[in-house]
mmCIF file of C-alpha atoms and ligand atoms in Angstrom:
data_model
loop_
_atom_site.group_PDB
_atom_site.id
_atom_site.type_symbol
_atom_site.label_atom_id
_atom_site.label_comp_id
_atom_site.label_asym_id
_atom_site.label_seq_id
_atom_site.Cartn_x
_atom_site.Cartn_y
_atom_site.Cartn_z
ATOM 1 C CA MET A 1 89.690 94.208 12.737
ATOM 2 C CA LYS A 2 90.622 94.146 9.045
ATOM 3 C CA ALA A 3 94.016 93.111 7.605
ATOM 4 C CA ASP A 4 94.987 95.182 4.419
ATOM 5 C CA ALA A 5 97.488 92.881 3.133
ATOM 6 C CA ASP A 6 100.873 94.030 0.735
ATOM 7 C CA PRO A 7 100.990 93.911 -2.711
ATOM 8 C CA ASN A 8 104.275 92.368 -2.585
ATOM 9 C CA LEU A 9 102.414 89.265 -0.298
ATOM 10 C CA ILE A 10 102.829 85.873 -2.616
ATOM 11 C CA VAL A 11 99.680 83.908 -3.084
ATOM 12 C CA TYR A 12 98.429 80.740 -4.871
ATOM 13 C CA PHE A 13 96.052 81.545 -6.913
ATOM 14 C CA ASP A 14 95.078 80.167 -10.984
ATOM 15 C CA GLY A 15 97.746 76.754 -10.425
ATOM 16 C CA ARG A 16 100.658 79.312 -9.146
ATOM 17 C CA TYR A 17 102.373 81.558 -6.727
ATOM 18 C CA MET A 18 102.790 85.179 -7.307
ATOM 19 C CA PRO A 19 102.604 88.567 -6.069
ATOM 20 C CA LEU A 20 99.639 89.407 -4.858
ATOM 21 C CA ARG A 21 99.230 92.264 -6.770
ATOM 22 C CA ASP A 22 99.321 90.333 -9.944
ATOM 23 C CA ALA A 23 96.524 87.943 -8.695
ATOM 24 C CA ARG A 24 93.784 89.454 -10.459
ATOM 25 C CA VAL A 25 89.751 88.638 -11.416
ATOM 26 C CA GLY A 26 87.770 89.801 -14.413
ATOM 27 C CA ILE A 27 85.572 92.499 -13.761
ATOM 28 C CA LEU A 28 82.120 89.732 -15.140
ATOM 29 C CA THR A 29 83.801 86.367 -13.474
ATOM 30 C CA HIS A 30 80.793 84.603 -11.741
ATOM 31 C CA ALA A 31 81.360 84.398 -7.843
ATOM 32 C CA LEU A 32 81.568 88.584 -8.091
ATOM 33 C CA HIS A 33 78.707 88.528 -9.559
ATOM 34 C CA TYR A 34 76.212 86.260 -8.142
ATOM 35 C CA GLY A 35 77.532 85.719 -5.369
ATOM 36 C CA THR A 36 78.962 82.025 -6.067
ATOM 37 C CA GLY A 37 82.404 80.864 -3.715
ATOM 38 C CA VAL A 38 83.000 79.041 -0.624
ATOM 39 C CA PHE A 39 86.103 80.331 1.745
ATOM 40 C CA GLU A 40 87.436 78.787 4.743
ATOM 41 C CA GLY A 41 88.995 81.165 7.036
ATOM 42 C CA ILE A 42 92.155 79.154 8.737
ATOM 43 C CA ARG A 43 93.870 80.436 11.543
ATOM 44 C CA ALA A 44 98.472 79.758 12.013
ATOM 45 C CA HIS A 45 99.892 80.643 15.051
ATOM 46 C CA TRP A 46 103.757 81.785 16.080
ATOM 47 C CA ASP A 47 104.894 81.003 18.847
ATOM 48 C CA LYS A 48 108.294 82.638 19.833
ATOM 49 C CA GLU A 49 109.370 80.059 21.864
ATOM 50 C CA GLN A 50 109.456 77.912 18.673
ATOM 51 C CA GLU A 51 109.865 80.534 16.701
ATOM 52 C CA ASP A 52 107.788 78.248 14.396
ATOM 53 C CA LEU A 53 103.988 78.835 12.784
ATOM 54 C CA PHE A 54 101.534 76.055 13.778
ATOM 55 C CA VAL A 55 98.641 76.091 11.315
ATOM 56 C CA LEU A 56 95.355 74.509 13.443
ATOM 57 C CA LYS A 57 93.158 72.259 11.978
ATOM 58 C CA PRO A 58 94.115 73.315 7.933
ATOM 59 C CA ARG A 59 92.520 68.963 7.311
ATOM 60 C CA GLU A 60 89.481 69.473 8.467
ATOM 61 C CA HIS A 61 89.375 73.207 7.994
ATOM 62 C CA TYR A 62 89.764 72.321 3.996
ATOM 63 C CA GLU A 63 87.509 69.252 4.660
ATOM 64 C CA ARG A 64 84.746 71.604 5.276
ATOM 65 C CA TRP A 65 85.883 73.661 2.226
ATOM 66 C CA ASN A 66 85.294 70.696 0.210
ATOM 67 C CA ARG A 67 81.823 69.154 0.934
ATOM 68 C CA ASN A 68 80.603 72.722 0.974
ATOM 69 C CA CYS A 69 82.015 72.451 -2.884
ATOM 70 C CA GLY A 70 78.873 70.950 -2.758
ATOM 71 C CA ILE A 71 77.076 72.738 -1.725
ATOM 72 C CA LEU A 72 77.937 75.442 -5.368
ATOM 73 C CA ARG A 73 79.483 72.011 -7.107
ATOM 74 C CA ILE A 74 82.872 73.707 -7.560
ATOM 75 C CA HIS A 75 85.082 71.667 -7.707
ATOM 76 C CA VAL A 76 89.069 72.085 -6.281
ATOM 77 C CA PRO A 77 90.790 69.639 -7.853
ATOM 78 C CA ALA A 78 93.839 69.028 -5.584
ATOM 79 C CA SER A 79 92.895 67.077 -2.692
ATOM 80 C CA ALA A 80 93.160 67.681 1.171
ATOM 81 C CA ALA A 81 96.534 66.923 1.737
ATOM 82 C CA GLU A 82 97.428 68.693 -0.888
ATOM 83 C CA LEU A 83 96.206 72.015 -0.077
ATOM 84 C CA CYS A 84 97.224 71.385 3.854
ATOM 85 C CA ALA A 85 100.872 72.073 1.849
ATOM 86 C CA ILE A 86 100.584 74.614 -0.420
ATOM 87 C CA THR A 87 98.985 76.768 2.950
ATOM 88 C CA VAL A 88 103.044 75.200 4.704
ATOM 89 C CA GLU A 89 104.396 76.131 1.131
ATOM 90 C CA LEU A 90 102.768 80.110 1.170
ATOM 91 C CA MET A 91 103.689 80.380 4.902
ATOM 92 C CA ARG A 92 107.693 79.259 4.080
ATOM 93 C CA ARG A 93 107.740 81.390 1.256
ATOM 94 C CA ASN A 94 106.107 84.681 2.832
ATOM 95 C CA ALA A 95 108.591 83.807 5.811
ATOM 96 C CA PHE A 96 105.907 85.179 8.537
ATOM 97 C CA HIS A 97 106.317 85.933 12.091
ATOM 98 C CA THR A 98 103.499 86.322 13.060
ATOM 99 C CA ASN A 99 99.863 84.979 13.906
ATOM 100 C CA VAL A 100 98.258 84.199 10.616
ATOM 101 C CA TYR A 101 94.666 84.065 9.105
ATOM 102 C CA VAL A 102 94.268 81.071 5.276
ATOM 103 C CA ARG A 103 91.696 82.701 2.928
ATOM 104 C CA PRO A 104 91.097 80.240 0.979
ATOM 105 C CA LEU A 105 88.443 80.459 -1.766
ATOM 106 C CA ALA A 106 87.024 78.536 -4.685
ATOM 107 C CA TYR A 107 84.521 80.140 -6.531
ATOM 108 C CA LYS A 108 82.378 80.550 -11.044
ATOM 109 C CA SER A 109 85.193 81.774 -12.008
ATOM 110 C CA ALA A 110 82.735 82.539 -15.669
ATOM 111 C CA GLU A 111 83.005 85.657 -17.164
ATOM 112 C CA ARG A 112 79.621 86.180 -18.685
ATOM 113 C CA VAL A 113 76.493 87.424 -17.411
ATOM 114 C CA GLY A 114 73.991 84.713 -16.288
ATOM 115 C CA VAL A 115 73.153 83.421 -13.401
ATOM 116 C CA SER A 116 73.019 79.698 -14.270
ATOM 117 C CA THR A 117 76.269 77.519 -13.137
ATOM 118 C CA ASP A 118 79.147 75.875 -15.620
ATOM 119 C CA ASP A 119 82.065 73.999 -15.018
ATOM 120 C CA GLU A 120 84.402 76.732 -15.248
ATOM 121 C CA ASP A 121 85.865 76.568 -11.653
ATOM 122 C CA ALA A 122 88.636 78.376 -9.935
ATOM 123 C CA PHE A 123 90.615 78.456 -6.501
ATOM 124 C CA ALA A 124 93.324 80.246 -4.846
ATOM 125 C CA VAL A 125 94.929 80.027 -1.175
ATOM 126 C CA ILE A 126 95.789 83.446 0.445
ATOM 127 C CA ALA A 127 97.229 83.844 3.570
ATOM 128 C CA LEU A 128 98.014 87.177 5.676
ATOM 129 C CA PRO A 129 99.639 88.352 9.348
ATOM 130 C CA PHE A 130 96.270 88.892 11.445
ATOM 131 C CA GLY A 131 95.801 89.757 14.990
ATOM 132 C CA GLU A 132 92.641 90.418 16.865
ATOM 133 C CA TYR A 133 89.708 90.071 14.974
ATOM 134 C CA LEU A 134 87.212 91.153 17.224
ATOM 135 C CA HIS A 135 88.919 92.315 21.064
ATOM 136 C CA SER A 136 87.844 90.298 23.406
ATOM 137 C CA ASP A 137 90.278 91.313 25.958
ATOM 138 C CA LYS A 138 87.010 92.298 28.670
ATOM 139 C CA GLY A 139 84.841 90.846 27.021
ATOM 140 C CA LEU A 140 82.453 91.509 24.464
ATOM 141 C CA HIS A 141 78.264 93.720 23.812
ATOM 142 C CA ALA A 142 76.376 91.931 21.036
ATOM 143 C CA GLY A 143 72.917 93.394 19.796
ATOM 144 C CA VAL A 144 70.308 90.804 18.806
ATOM 145 C CA SER A 145 70.679 91.994 15.222
ATOM 146 C CA SER A 146 66.711 93.103 12.928
ATOM 147 C CA TRP A 147 67.890 90.891 10.720
ATOM 148 C CA ARG A 148 67.257 87.152 11.059
ATOM 149 C CA ARG A 149 69.842 84.397 10.017
ATOM 150 C CA ILE A 150 69.392 82.792 6.203
ATOM 151 C CA GLU A 151 67.070 79.521 5.788
ATOM 152 C CA ASP A 152 68.743 76.185 4.446
ATOM 153 C CA ASN A 153 66.377 76.375 1.764
ATOM 154 C CA ALA A 154 67.847 79.377 0.886
ATOM 155 C CA ILE A 155 71.101 80.086 0.863
ATOM 156 C CA PRO A 156 73.103 76.894 3.456
ATOM 157 C CA ALA A 157 74.003 78.858 6.705
ATOM 158 C CA ARG A 158 76.522 75.874 7.335
ATOM 159 C CA ALA A 159 78.594 76.938 4.373
ATOM 160 C CA LYS A 160 80.718 79.328 4.117
ATOM 161 C CA ILE A 161 79.155 80.779 0.334
ATOM 162 C CA CYS A 162 80.409 84.237 -0.968
ATOM 163 C CA GLY A 163 77.187 85.481 -1.394
ATOM 164 C CA ALA A 164 75.675 84.302 2.182
ATOM 165 C CA TYR A 165 78.080 86.713 4.330
ATOM 166 C CA VAL A 166 75.577 89.803 2.741
ATOM 167 C CA ASN A 167 73.818 88.535 5.029
ATOM 168 C CA SER A 168 76.721 88.667 7.931
ATOM 169 C CA ALA A 169 77.297 92.516 6.121
ATOM 170 C CA LEU A 170 74.015 93.717 7.299
ATOM 171 C CA ALA A 171 73.570 92.704 11.139
ATOM 172 C CA THR A 172 77.822 93.334 11.699
ATOM 173 C CA ASP A 173 76.583 96.522 10.248
ATOM 174 C CA GLU A 174 73.371 97.088 11.551
ATOM 175 C CA ALA A 175 75.855 95.875 15.032
ATOM 176 C CA HIS A 176 78.473 98.468 14.756
ATOM 177 C CA ALA A 177 75.935 101.619 13.926
ATOM 178 C CA CYS A 178 74.692 100.593 17.587
ATOM 179 C CA GLY A 179 77.549 100.468 19.173
ATOM 180 C CA PHE A 180 78.933 96.694 19.949
ATOM 181 C CA ASP A 181 81.298 94.962 18.601
ATOM 182 C CA GLU A 182 78.560 91.248 17.286
ATOM 183 C CA ALA A 183 75.517 91.231 15.794
ATOM 184 C CA ILE A 184 73.797 87.636 17.022
ATOM 185 C CA PHE A 185 71.012 86.223 14.944
ATOM 186 C CA LEU A 186 67.902 84.265 15.769
ATOM 187 C CA ASN A 187 66.453 82.178 12.599
ATOM 188 C CA GLU A 188 63.538 82.711 11.471
ATOM 189 C CA SER A 189 62.008 80.216 14.334
ATOM 190 C CA GLY A 190 63.095 83.666 16.481
ATOM 191 C CA HIS A 191 65.553 80.342 17.544
ATOM 192 C CA VAL A 192 68.578 82.149 18.024
ATOM 193 C CA ALA A 193 71.578 80.702 15.605
ATOM 194 C CA GLU A 194 74.425 82.415 16.103
ATOM 195 C CA GLY A 195 77.049 85.043 15.346
ATOM 196 C CA ALA A 196 77.765 86.776 12.125
ATOM 197 C CA THR A 197 80.659 85.532 11.629
ATOM 198 C CA CYS A 198 80.622 82.798 15.207
ATOM 199 C CA ASN A 199 79.493 80.028 17.048
ATOM 200 C CA ILE A 200 77.538 80.855 20.088
ATOM 201 C CA PHE A 201 77.874 78.829 23.494
ATOM 202 C CA MET A 202 75.578 79.555 26.634
ATOM 203 C CA MET A 203 76.213 77.735 30.072
ATOM 204 C CA ARG A 204 73.401 77.832 31.787
ATOM 205 C CA ASN A 205 72.739 75.274 35.709
ATOM 206 C CA GLY A 206 76.185 73.700 34.857
ATOM 207 C CA ASN A 207 75.604 72.105 31.174
ATOM 208 C CA LEU A 208 77.320 73.903 28.063
ATOM 209 C CA ILE A 209 74.490 74.481 25.107
ATOM 210 C CA THR A 210 74.718 75.392 21.871
ATOM 211 C CA PRO A 211 72.495 75.861 18.645
ATOM 212 C CA ALA A 212 72.345 72.279 17.429
ATOM 213 C CA VAL A 213 73.424 73.509 13.070
ATOM 214 C CA THR A 214 69.752 72.340 12.710
ATOM 215 C CA GLU A 215 69.017 76.376 14.067
ATOM 216 C CA ASN A 216 71.265 78.263 10.492
ATOM 217 C CA ALA A 217 74.470 77.986 11.727
ATOM 218 C CA LEU A 218 77.850 77.530 10.515
ATOM 219 C CA GLU A 219 78.277 73.985 11.503
ATOM 220 C CA GLY A 220 82.188 75.755 12.627
ATOM 221 C CA ILE A 221 84.893 74.251 13.097
ATOM 222 C CA THR A 222 85.829 75.728 16.469
ATOM 223 C CA ARG A 223 82.683 75.465 18.346
ATOM 224 C CA ALA A 224 82.871 71.032 17.667
ATOM 225 C CA SER A 225 86.658 71.976 19.662
ATOM 226 C CA VAL A 226 84.141 74.030 21.909
ATOM 227 C CA MET A 227 82.056 71.225 23.218
ATOM 228 C CA GLU A 228 85.024 68.305 22.771
ATOM 229 C CA LEU A 229 86.692 70.047 24.974
ATOM 230 C CA ALA A 230 84.304 70.656 28.100
ATOM 231 C CA GLN A 231 83.298 66.801 27.685
ATOM 232 C CA ARG A 232 86.723 65.466 27.445
ATOM 233 C CA GLU A 233 88.947 67.977 29.795
ATOM 234 C CA LEU A 234 86.010 69.864 31.737
ATOM 235 C CA GLY A 235 83.464 67.267 31.928
ATOM 236 C CA LEU A 236 80.281 68.710 31.210
ATOM 237 C CA ARG A 237 77.400 67.889 30.353
ATOM 238 C CA VAL A 238 77.377 70.103 25.685
ATOM 239 C CA VAL A 239 74.187 69.899 24.620
ATOM 240 C CA ALA A 240 72.980 70.974 21.014
ATOM 241 C CA ARG A 241 69.463 71.950 21.448
ATOM 242 C CA ALA A 242 67.445 75.250 21.006
ATOM 243 C CA ILE A 243 68.131 78.180 22.840
ATOM 244 C CA ASP A 244 65.778 81.143 22.974
ATOM 245 C CA ARG A 245 66.488 84.531 23.087
ATOM 246 C CA SER A 246 65.229 85.605 26.059
ATOM 247 C CA GLU A 247 67.680 83.180 27.231
ATOM 248 C CA LEU A 248 70.329 85.283 26.071
ATOM 249 C CA TYR A 249 68.981 87.224 28.867
ATOM 250 C CA VAL A 250 68.920 84.641 32.118
ATOM 251 C CA CYS A 251 72.019 82.615 31.217
ATOM 252 C CA ASP A 252 75.175 82.222 33.481
ATOM 253 C CA GLU A 253 77.487 82.462 30.624
ATOM 254 C CA LEU A 254 77.843 83.731 27.400
ATOM 255 C CA PHE A 255 80.809 82.979 24.983
ATOM 256 C CA PHE A 256 81.830 83.109 21.133
ATOM 257 C CA THR A 257 84.179 81.194 19.083
ATOM 258 C CA GLY A 258 85.553 80.086 15.597
ATOM 259 C CA THR A 259 88.606 80.653 13.761
ATOM 260 C CA ALA A 260 88.674 84.598 13.738
ATOM 261 C CA VAL A 261 87.456 85.620 17.314
ATOM 262 C CA GLY A 262 88.480 81.804 19.191
ATOM 263 C CA VAL A 263 87.060 81.209 21.967
ATOM 264 C CA ALA A 264 85.285 85.162 23.583
ATOM 265 C CA PRO A 265 83.250 85.658 26.572
ATOM 266 C CA LEU A 266 79.973 88.337 25.764
ATOM 267 C CA VAL A 267 79.688 90.644 28.963
ATOM 268 C CA ARG A 268 76.730 92.797 27.976
ATOM 269 C CA VAL A 269 73.636 91.139 25.185
ATOM 270 C CA ALA A 270 70.897 93.779 23.479
HETATM 271 N N1 LIG B 1 80.265 81.559 11.842
HETATM 272 C C1 LIG B 1 80.364 82.329 10.848
HETATM 273 C C2 LIG B 1 78.261 82.724 10.371
HETATM 274 C C3 LIG B 1 81.385 82.245 9.921
HETATM 275 O O1 LIG B 1 81.734 83.444 9.262
HETATM 276 C C4 LIG B 1 81.969 81.063 10.926
HETATM 277 C C5 LIG B 1 83.758 81.798 11.079
HETATM 278 N N2 LIG B 1 85.161 80.331 9.953
HETATM 279 C C6 LIG B 1 81.852 80.554 12.027
HETATM 280 C C7 LIG B 1 80.002 80.616 12.678
HETATM 281 C C8 LIG B 1 83.045 79.976 13.355
HETATM 282 O O2 LIG B 1 83.394 78.903 12.444
HETATM 283 P P1 LIG B 1 84.822 78.517 12.873
HETATM 284 O O3 LIG B 1 84.886 78.080 13.961
HETATM 285 O O4 LIG B 1 85.535 76.517 11.798
HETATM 286 O O5 LIG B 1 85.599 79.565 11.472
#
């Protein structure tokens, strides 16, 4: 799903709440040219019975954001608790009565030409109504991408770095052109890394297996929750290890995890 936002939506930008239509950046903004931003994706679920919104693991997302911003030396001048409070205030001001996606974005904000970075940083938090990202009720079709996952020594995949998403956009575009719902990335070693926008799990011989975070996968928060729940609630043995491409074809089950996709079963891999 693509979420087109209402220009009247209230967002947090430049240290205050304002309508989306007023939240603008200049054409020379460093991050726009060089991809020097770090973002997050957080879900809030609307509970019809309780008539309330429940934000899922915001503290974990903001802590990951802060750690990942450190890779690019972007400073977010707010604590995780303050960022959670901004998120809740956005829910209130927009009076959402539906599922919501929250998009924090921190970036190099200097308006000039030249790739070298400096200390001019900015951040925004946007919350918008958001339905299903991939329609997974009948199971998803995925194709192994001809694009390889970015290497940690080039652009770290463990962080949600804006520029790194060119890699995901290329793979998604290819997957859609080939009629798939989502792409599966292999890394330069030929091992399975993750989906273009989600982590991947496989069931094999009763074990739940997912690529180790050193395989150039995002350190997903849904991934961590699924690993914990599978172990604690289902008593499964959970293993993080390298996965060969051919294991995708011989395993018993496959599914994707992520804030946008949730837990989505795969029914076909090509
Ligand atoms: N991998 C990639 C490339 C992603 O963009 C995402 C979405 N954030 C994920 C995995 C899943 O991570 P999370 O569960 O933290 O949303």
